[in-house]
Structure formats: structure tokens, C-alpha cells
PDB file of C-alpha atoms in Angstrom:
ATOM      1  CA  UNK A   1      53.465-119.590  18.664  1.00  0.00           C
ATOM      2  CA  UNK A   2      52.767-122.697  16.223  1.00  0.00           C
ATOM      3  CA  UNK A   3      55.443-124.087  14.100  1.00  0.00           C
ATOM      4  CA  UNK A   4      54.312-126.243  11.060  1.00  0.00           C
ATOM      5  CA  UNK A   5      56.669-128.532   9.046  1.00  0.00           C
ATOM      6  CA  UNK A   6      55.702-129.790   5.591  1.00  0.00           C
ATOM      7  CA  UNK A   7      56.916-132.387   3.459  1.00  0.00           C
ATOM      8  CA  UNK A   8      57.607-133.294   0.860  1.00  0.00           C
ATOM      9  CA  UNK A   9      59.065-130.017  -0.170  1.00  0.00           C
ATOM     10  CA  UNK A  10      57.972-131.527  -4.174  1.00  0.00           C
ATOM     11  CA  UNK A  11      56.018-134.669  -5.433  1.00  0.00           C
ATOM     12  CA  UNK A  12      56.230-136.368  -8.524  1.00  0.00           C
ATOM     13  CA  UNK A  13      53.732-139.312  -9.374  1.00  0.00           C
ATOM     14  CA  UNK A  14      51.848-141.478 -12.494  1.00  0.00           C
ATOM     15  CA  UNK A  15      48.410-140.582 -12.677  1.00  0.00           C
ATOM     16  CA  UNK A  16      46.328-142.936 -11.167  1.00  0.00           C
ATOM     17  CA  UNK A  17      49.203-143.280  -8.079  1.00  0.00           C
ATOM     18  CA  UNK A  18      48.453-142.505  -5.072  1.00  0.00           C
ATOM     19  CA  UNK A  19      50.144-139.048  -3.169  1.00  0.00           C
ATOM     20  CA  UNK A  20      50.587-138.369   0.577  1.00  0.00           C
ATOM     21  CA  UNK A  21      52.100-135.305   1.571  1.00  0.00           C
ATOM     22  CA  UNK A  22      52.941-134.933   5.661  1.00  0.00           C
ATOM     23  CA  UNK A  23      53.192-131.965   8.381  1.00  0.00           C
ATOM     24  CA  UNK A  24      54.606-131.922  11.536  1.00  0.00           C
ATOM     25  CA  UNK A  25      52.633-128.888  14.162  1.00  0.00           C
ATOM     26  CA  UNK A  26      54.910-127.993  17.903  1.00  0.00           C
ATOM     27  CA  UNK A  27      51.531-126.462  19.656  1.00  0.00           C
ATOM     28  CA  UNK A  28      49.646-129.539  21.568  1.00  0.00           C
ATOM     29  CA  UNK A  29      46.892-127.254  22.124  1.00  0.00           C
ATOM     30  CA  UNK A  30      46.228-126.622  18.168  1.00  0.00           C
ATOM     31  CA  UNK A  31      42.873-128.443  17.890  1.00  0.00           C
ATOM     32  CA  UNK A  32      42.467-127.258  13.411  1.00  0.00           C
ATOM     33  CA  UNK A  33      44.233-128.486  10.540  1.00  0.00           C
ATOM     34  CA  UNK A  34      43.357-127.041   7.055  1.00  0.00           C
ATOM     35  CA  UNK A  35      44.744-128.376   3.744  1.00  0.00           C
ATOM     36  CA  UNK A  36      44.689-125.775   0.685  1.00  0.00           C
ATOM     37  CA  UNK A  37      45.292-126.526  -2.862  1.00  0.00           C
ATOM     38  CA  UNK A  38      46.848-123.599  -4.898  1.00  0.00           C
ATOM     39  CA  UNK A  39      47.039-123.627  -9.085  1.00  0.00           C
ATOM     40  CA  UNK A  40      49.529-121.079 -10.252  1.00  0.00           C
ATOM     41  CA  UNK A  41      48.009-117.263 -10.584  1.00  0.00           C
ATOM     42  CA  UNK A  42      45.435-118.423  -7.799  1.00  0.00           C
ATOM     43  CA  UNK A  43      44.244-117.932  -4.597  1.00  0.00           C
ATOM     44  CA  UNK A  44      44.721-121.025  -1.768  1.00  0.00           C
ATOM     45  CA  UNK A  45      41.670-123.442  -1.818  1.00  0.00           C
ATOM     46  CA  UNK A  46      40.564-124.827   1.039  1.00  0.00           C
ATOM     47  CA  UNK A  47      40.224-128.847   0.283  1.00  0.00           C
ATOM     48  CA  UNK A  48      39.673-129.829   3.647  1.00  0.00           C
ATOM     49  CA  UNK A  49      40.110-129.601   7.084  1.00  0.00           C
ATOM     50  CA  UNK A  50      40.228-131.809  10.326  1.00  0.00           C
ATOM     51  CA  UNK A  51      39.700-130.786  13.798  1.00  0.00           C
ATOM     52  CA  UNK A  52      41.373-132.633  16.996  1.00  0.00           C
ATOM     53  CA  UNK A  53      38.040-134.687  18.038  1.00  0.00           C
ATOM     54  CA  UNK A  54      38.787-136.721  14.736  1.00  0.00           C
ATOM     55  CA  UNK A  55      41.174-139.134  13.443  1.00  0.00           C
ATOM     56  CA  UNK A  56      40.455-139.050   9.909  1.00  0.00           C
ATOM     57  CA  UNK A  57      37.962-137.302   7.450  1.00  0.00           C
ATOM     58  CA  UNK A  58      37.629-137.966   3.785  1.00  0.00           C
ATOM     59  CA  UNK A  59      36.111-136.401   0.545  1.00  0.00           C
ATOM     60  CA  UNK A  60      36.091-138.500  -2.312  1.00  0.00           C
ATOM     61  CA  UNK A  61      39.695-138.814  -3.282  1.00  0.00           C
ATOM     62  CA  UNK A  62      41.217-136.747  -0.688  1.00  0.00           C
ATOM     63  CA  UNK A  63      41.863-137.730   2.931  1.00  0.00           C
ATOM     64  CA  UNK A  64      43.410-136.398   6.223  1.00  0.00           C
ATOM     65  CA  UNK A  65      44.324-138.155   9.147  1.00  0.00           C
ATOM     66  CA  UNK A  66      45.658-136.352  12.264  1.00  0.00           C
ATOM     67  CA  UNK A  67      47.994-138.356  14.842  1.00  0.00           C
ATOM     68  CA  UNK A  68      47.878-135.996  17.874  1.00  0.00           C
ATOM     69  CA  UNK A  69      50.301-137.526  20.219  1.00  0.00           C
ATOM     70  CA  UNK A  70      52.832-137.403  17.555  1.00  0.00           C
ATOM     71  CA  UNK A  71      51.722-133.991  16.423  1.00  0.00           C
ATOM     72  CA  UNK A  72      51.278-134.831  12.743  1.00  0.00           C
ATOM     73  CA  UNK A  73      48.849-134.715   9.905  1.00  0.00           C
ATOM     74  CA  UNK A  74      49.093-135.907   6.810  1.00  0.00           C
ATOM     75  CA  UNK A  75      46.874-135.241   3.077  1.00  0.00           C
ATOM     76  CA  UNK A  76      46.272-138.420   1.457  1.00  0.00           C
ATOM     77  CA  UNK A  77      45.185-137.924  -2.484  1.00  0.00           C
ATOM     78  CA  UNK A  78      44.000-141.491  -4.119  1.00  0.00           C
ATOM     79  CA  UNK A  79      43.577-142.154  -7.941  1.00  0.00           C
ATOM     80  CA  UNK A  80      45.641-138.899  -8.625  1.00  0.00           C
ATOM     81  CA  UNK A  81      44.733-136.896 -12.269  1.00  0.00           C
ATOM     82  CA  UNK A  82      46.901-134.204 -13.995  1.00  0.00           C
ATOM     83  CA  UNK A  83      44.493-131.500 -12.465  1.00  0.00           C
ATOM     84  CA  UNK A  84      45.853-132.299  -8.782  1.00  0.00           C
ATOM     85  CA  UNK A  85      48.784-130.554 -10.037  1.00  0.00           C
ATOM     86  CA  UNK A  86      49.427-127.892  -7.680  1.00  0.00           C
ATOM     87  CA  UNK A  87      51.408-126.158  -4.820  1.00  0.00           C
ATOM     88  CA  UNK A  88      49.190-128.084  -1.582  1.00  0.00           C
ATOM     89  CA  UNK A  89      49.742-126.159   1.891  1.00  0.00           C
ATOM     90  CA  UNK A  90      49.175-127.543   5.062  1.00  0.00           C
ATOM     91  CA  UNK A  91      48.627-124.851   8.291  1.00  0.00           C
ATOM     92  CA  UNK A  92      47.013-124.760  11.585  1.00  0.00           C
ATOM     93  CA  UNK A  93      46.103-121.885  14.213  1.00  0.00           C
ATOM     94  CA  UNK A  94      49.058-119.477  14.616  1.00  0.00           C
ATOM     95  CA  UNK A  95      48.704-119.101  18.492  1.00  0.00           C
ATOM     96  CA  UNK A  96      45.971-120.249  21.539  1.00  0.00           C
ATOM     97  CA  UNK A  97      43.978-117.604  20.549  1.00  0.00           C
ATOM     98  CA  UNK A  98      43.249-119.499  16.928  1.00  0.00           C
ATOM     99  CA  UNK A  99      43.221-116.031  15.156  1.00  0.00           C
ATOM    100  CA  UNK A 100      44.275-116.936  11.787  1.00  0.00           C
ATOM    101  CA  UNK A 101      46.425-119.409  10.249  1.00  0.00           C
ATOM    102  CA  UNK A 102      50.555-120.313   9.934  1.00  0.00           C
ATOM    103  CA  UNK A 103      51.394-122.323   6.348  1.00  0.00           C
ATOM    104  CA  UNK A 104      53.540-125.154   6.032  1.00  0.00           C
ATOM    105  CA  UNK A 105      55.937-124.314   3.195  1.00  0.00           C
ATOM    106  CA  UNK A 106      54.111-125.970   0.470  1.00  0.00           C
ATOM    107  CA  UNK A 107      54.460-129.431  -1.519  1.00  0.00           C
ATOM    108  CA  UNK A 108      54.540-128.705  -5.450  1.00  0.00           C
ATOM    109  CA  UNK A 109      52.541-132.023  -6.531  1.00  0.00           C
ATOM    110  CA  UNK A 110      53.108-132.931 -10.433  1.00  0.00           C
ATOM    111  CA  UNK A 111      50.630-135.555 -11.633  1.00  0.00           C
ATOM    112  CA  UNK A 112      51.995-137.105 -15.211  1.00  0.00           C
ATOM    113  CA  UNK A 113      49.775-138.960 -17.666  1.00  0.00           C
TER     114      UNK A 113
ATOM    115  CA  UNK B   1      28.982-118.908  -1.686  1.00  0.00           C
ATOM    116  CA  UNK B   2      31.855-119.017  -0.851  1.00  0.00           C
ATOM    117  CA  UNK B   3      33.661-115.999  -2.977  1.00  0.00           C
ATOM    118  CA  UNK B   4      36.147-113.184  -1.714  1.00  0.00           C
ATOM    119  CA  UNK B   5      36.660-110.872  -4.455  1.00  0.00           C
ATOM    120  CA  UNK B   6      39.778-109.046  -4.604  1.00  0.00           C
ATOM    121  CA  UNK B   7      40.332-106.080  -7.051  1.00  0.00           C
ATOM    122  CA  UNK B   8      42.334-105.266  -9.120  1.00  0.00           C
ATOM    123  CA  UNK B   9      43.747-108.580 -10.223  1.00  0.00           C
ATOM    124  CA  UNK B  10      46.869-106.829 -11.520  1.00  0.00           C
ATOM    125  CA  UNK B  11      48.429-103.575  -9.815  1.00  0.00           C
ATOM    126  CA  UNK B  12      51.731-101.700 -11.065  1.00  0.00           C
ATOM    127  CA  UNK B  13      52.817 -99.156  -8.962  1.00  0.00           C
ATOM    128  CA  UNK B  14      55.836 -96.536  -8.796  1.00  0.00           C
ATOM    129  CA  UNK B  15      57.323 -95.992  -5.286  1.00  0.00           C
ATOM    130  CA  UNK B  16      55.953 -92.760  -4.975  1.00  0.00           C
ATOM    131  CA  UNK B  17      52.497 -93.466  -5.951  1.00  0.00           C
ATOM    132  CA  UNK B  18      49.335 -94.305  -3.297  1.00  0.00           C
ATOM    133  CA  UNK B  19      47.495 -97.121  -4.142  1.00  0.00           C
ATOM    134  CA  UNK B  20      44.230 -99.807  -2.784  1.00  0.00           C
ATOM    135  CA  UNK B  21      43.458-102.975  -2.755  1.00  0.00           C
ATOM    136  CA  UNK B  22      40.398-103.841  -2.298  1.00  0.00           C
ATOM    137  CA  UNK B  23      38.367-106.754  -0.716  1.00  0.00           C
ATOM    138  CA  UNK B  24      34.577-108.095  -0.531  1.00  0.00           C
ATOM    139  CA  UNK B  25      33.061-111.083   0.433  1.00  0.00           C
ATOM    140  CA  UNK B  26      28.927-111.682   0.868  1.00  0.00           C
ATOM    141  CA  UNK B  27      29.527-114.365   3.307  1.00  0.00           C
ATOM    142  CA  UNK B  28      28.811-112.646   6.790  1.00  0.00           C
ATOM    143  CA  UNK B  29      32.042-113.114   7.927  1.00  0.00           C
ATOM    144  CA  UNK B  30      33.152-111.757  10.742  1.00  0.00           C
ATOM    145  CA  UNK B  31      37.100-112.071  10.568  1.00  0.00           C
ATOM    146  CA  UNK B  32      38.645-110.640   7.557  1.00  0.00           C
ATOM    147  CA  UNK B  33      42.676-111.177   7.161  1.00  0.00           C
ATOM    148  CA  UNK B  34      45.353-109.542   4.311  1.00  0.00           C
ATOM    149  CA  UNK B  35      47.964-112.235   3.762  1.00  0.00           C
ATOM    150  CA  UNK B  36      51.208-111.203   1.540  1.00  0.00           C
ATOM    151  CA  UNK B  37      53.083-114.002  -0.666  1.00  0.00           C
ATOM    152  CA  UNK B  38      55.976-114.239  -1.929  1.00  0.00           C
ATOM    153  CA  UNK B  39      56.883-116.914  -4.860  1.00  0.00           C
ATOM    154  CA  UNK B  40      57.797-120.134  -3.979  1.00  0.00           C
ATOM    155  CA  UNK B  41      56.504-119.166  -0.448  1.00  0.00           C
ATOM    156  CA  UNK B  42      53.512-120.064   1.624  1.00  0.00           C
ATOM    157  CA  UNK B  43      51.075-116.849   2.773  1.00  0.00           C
ATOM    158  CA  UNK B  44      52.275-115.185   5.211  1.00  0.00           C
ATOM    159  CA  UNK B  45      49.978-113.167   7.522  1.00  0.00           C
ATOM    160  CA  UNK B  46      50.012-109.050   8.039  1.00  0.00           C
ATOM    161  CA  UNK B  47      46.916-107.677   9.523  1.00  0.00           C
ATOM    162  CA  UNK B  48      43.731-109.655  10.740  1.00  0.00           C
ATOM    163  CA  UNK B  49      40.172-107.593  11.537  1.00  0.00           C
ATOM    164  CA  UNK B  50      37.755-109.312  13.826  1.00  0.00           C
ATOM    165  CA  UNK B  51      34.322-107.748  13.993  1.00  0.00           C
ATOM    166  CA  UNK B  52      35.614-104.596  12.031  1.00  0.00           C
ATOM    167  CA  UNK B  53      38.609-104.032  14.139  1.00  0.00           C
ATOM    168  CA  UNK B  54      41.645-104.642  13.877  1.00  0.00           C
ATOM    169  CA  UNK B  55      43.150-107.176  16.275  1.00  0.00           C
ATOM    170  CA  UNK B  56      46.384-108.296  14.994  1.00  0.00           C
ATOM    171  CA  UNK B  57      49.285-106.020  13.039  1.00  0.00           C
ATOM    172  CA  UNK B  58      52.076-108.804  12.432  1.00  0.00           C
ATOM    173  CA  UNK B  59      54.736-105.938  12.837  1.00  0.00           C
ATOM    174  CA  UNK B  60      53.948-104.855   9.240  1.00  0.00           C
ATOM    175  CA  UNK B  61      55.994-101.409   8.340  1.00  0.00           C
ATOM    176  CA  UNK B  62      53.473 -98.287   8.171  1.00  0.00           C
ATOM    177  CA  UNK B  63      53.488 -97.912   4.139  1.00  0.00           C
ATOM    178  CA  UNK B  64      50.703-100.598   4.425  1.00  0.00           C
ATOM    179  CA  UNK B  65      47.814 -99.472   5.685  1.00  0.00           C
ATOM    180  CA  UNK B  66      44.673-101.637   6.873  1.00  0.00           C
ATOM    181  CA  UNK B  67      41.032-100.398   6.551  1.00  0.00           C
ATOM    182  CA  UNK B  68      37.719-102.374   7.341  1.00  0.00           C
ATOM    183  CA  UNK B  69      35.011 -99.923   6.581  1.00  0.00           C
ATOM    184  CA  UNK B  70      32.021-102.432   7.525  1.00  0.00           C
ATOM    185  CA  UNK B  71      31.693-106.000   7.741  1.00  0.00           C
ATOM    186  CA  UNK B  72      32.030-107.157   4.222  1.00  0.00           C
ATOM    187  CA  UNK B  73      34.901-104.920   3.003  1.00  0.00           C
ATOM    188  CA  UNK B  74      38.792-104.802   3.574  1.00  0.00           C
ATOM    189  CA  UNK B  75      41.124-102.317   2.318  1.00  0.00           C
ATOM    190  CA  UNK B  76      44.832-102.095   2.228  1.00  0.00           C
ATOM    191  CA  UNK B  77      46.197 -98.839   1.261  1.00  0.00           C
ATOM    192  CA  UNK B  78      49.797 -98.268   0.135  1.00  0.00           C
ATOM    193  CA  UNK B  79      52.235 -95.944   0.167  1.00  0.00           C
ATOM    194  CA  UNK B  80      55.868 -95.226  -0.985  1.00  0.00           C
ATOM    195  CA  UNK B  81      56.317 -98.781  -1.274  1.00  0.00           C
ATOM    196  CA  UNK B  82      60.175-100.554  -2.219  1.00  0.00           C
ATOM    197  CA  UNK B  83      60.307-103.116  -4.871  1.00  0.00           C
ATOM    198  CA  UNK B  84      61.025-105.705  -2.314  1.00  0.00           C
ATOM    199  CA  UNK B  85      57.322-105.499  -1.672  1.00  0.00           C
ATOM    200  CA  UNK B  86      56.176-106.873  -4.795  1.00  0.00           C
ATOM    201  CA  UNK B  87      54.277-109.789  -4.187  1.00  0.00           C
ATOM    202  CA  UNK B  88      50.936-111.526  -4.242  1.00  0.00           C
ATOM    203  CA  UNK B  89      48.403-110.043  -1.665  1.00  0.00           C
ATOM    204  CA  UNK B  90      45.758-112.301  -0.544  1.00  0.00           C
ATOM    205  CA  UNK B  91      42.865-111.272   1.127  1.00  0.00           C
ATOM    206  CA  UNK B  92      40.901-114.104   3.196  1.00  0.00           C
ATOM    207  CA  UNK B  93      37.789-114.747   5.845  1.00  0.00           C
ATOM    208  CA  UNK B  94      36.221-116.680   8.217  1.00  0.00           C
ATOM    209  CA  UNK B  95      33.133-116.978   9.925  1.00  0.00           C
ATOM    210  CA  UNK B  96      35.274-115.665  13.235  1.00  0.00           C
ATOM    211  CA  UNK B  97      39.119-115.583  14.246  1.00  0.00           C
ATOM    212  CA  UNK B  98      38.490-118.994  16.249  1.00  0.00           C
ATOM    213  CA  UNK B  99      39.761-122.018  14.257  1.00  0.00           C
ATOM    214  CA  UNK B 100      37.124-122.001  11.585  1.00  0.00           C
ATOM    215  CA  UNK B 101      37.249-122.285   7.700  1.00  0.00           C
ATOM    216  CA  UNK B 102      39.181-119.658   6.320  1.00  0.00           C
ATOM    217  CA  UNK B 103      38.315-118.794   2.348  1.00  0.00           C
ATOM    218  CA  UNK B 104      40.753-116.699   0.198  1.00  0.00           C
ATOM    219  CA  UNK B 105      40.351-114.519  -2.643  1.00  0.00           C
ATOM    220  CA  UNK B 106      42.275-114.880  -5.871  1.00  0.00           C
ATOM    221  CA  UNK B 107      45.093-112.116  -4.966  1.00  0.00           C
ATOM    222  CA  UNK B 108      46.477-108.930  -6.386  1.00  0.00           C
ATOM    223  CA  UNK B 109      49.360-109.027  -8.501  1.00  0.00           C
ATOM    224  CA  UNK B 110      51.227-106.010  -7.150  1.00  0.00           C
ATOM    225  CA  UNK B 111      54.799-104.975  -8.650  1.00  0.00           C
ATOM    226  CA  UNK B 112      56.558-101.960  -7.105  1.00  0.00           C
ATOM    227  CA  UNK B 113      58.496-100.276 -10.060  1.00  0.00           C
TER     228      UNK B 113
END
């Protein structure tokens, strides 16, 4: 099965910095590659999401690039604001089969004004 | 829309009681998936229902106990749980178990007294 590696484990930057956060997947054949943004008491949000035909896709401020011949991906957030703060999980399909998904172990992102 | 509704919010529970969670979403999704999470921890994944059945059981002990009555409901009934299964449970789905967006719900809060 998959095996995802995420760092930074936590993230401390000014507002207005810039904040990329980086995981590492084992499974060559793992072709999807959510990013979710959790607030405390929440639910994970899905932010965005890449797929292995793609290099990089980007949503206003967020970004995520996927290297797949070094098997990493990475969440770029530009022009960060207090209300990025939150726990941001990377993850990508849990076997061949792509039935559901295997977390990274999270990146607590502070953003101070 | 892209809402899962999870109810209650909020569950207290002695180890003797029997107890639902409960799990909706309007999206016509056909995968439906009960995550448990721990704090500090990324989701990790129990039980996941593809087209009202249940295709995976991630070894989960027989106090929890899975339920898709039709397409847009999940249940997870419980029973004689330990304290050591307090947690958040997250319910989540997708248009199908193959790689595609995955959208959770906001949780219970469940605390085994």
C-alpha cells in the first residue's frame, strides 16, 4: 500500500510570506494528490488536488506542483493571511485500486500579523 | 453543493450504551467512507461503501458497526465502546472509490465515558 510523508511537521510565517509545505508518496502508480485544509473543531477541506497528467495547478493563492520521478508534491500558499491558519494534510490513493485516501501527518501552519 | 452532514455534532456515551452516527450528503455520490481521528493525528480510514456496499473493513473491531441504507446515507452504530475510542469521526464521499474528490463532513465529537 501507499506511504505518504509530510513536512513540515509545523510552520510558522509573517503574513504576507509565502508557505510551502512538502510530501513524499512510495506508490509510482498513485496518479491523485489532494491537499485539505482543517480549522480546529472542523472537518478536512479539500483545497485542491492534482492528478499525474499535470505538473502544476493553481487557485488564486494556493498552488501544487507534483514531481513524479521523485515521487513528491508539494502545497505552495502565496501572500499568506491569519485565516490560512490551520492543520493542512496532504494524501493520495491508499492502494491500486484508488479506494479512498492515506493522510500525510499534517503541517500546523500559523500565519502572524 | 458540496455538504456532508454529520449528526450529532457532539456525542457522550457510557461503555455500555448503543449509539449512531449518522451521515447524509445530496451529492449523488456513490462512495461513502467513515474516517476516525485522533488529535494531533491525520484521518485515518475504517470502513468505505461503494455503491451501497461495503467494500473495505480496515480491520476495525466489531463494536463499530457500518450501515449504508441507500445511496445518500451512512450509519455507524456503536456498541460497548472503551474510552480509547474517543475521537473525532468523520464521515466523507466521492463521486466513486476511483481517485476522485473526496468531501468530508464536519465530524462527531464522540467521548466514551
Amino acid at each position: 500500500g501507499e506511504n505518504v510523508e509530510q513536512h513540515p511537521s509545523t510552520l510558522s510565517v509573517q503574513e504576507g510570506d509565502s508557505a510551502v509545505i512538502k510530501c513524499t508518496y512510495s506508490d509510482s502508480a498513485s496518479n491523485y494528490f489532494p491537499w485539505y485544509k482543517q480549522e480546529l473543531g472542523k472537518g478536512p477541506q479539500l483545497i485542491i488536488d492534482i492528478r499525474s497528467n499535470v505538473g502544476e495547478k493553481k487557485d488564486q493563492r494556493i498552488a501544487v506542483t507534483l514531481n513524479k520521478t521523485a515521487k513528491h508534491f508539494s502545497l505552495h500558499i502565496t501572500e499568506t493571511q491569519p485565516e490560512d491558519s490551520a492543520v493542512y494534510f496532504c494524501a493520495a490513493p491508499a492502494n491500486q485500486a484508488g479506494t479512498a485516501l492515506i493522510f500525510g501527518k499534517g503541517t500546523t501552519l500559523s500565519v502572524s500579523s | 453543493d458540496t455538504e456532508v452532514t454529520q449528526t450529532p455534532k457532539h456525542l457522550v456515551m457510557g461503555m455500555t450504551n448503543k449509539k449512531s452516527l449518522k451521515c447524509e450528503q445530496h451529492m449523488g455520490h456513490r462512495a461513502m467512507y467513515w474516517y476516525k481521528q485522533k488529535a494531533k493525528k491525520p484521518p485515518e480510514l475504517m470502513f468505505v461503501y461503494s455503491y451501497e456496499k461495503l467494500s473495505i473493513n480496515e480491520s476495525v473491531p466489531s463494536r463499530f458497526s457500518p450501515e449504508c441504507p441507500n445511496s445518500s446515507l451512512l450509519n455507524l452504530h456503536l456498541h460497548a465502546l472503551q474510552p480509547e475510542d474517543s475521537a473525532l469521526y468523520l464521515c466523507a464521499s466521492s463521486q466513486d472509490s476511483l481517485n476522485t474528490e473526496a468531501f468530508f463532513g464536519q465530524g462527531t465529537r464522540l467521548t466514551v465515558v
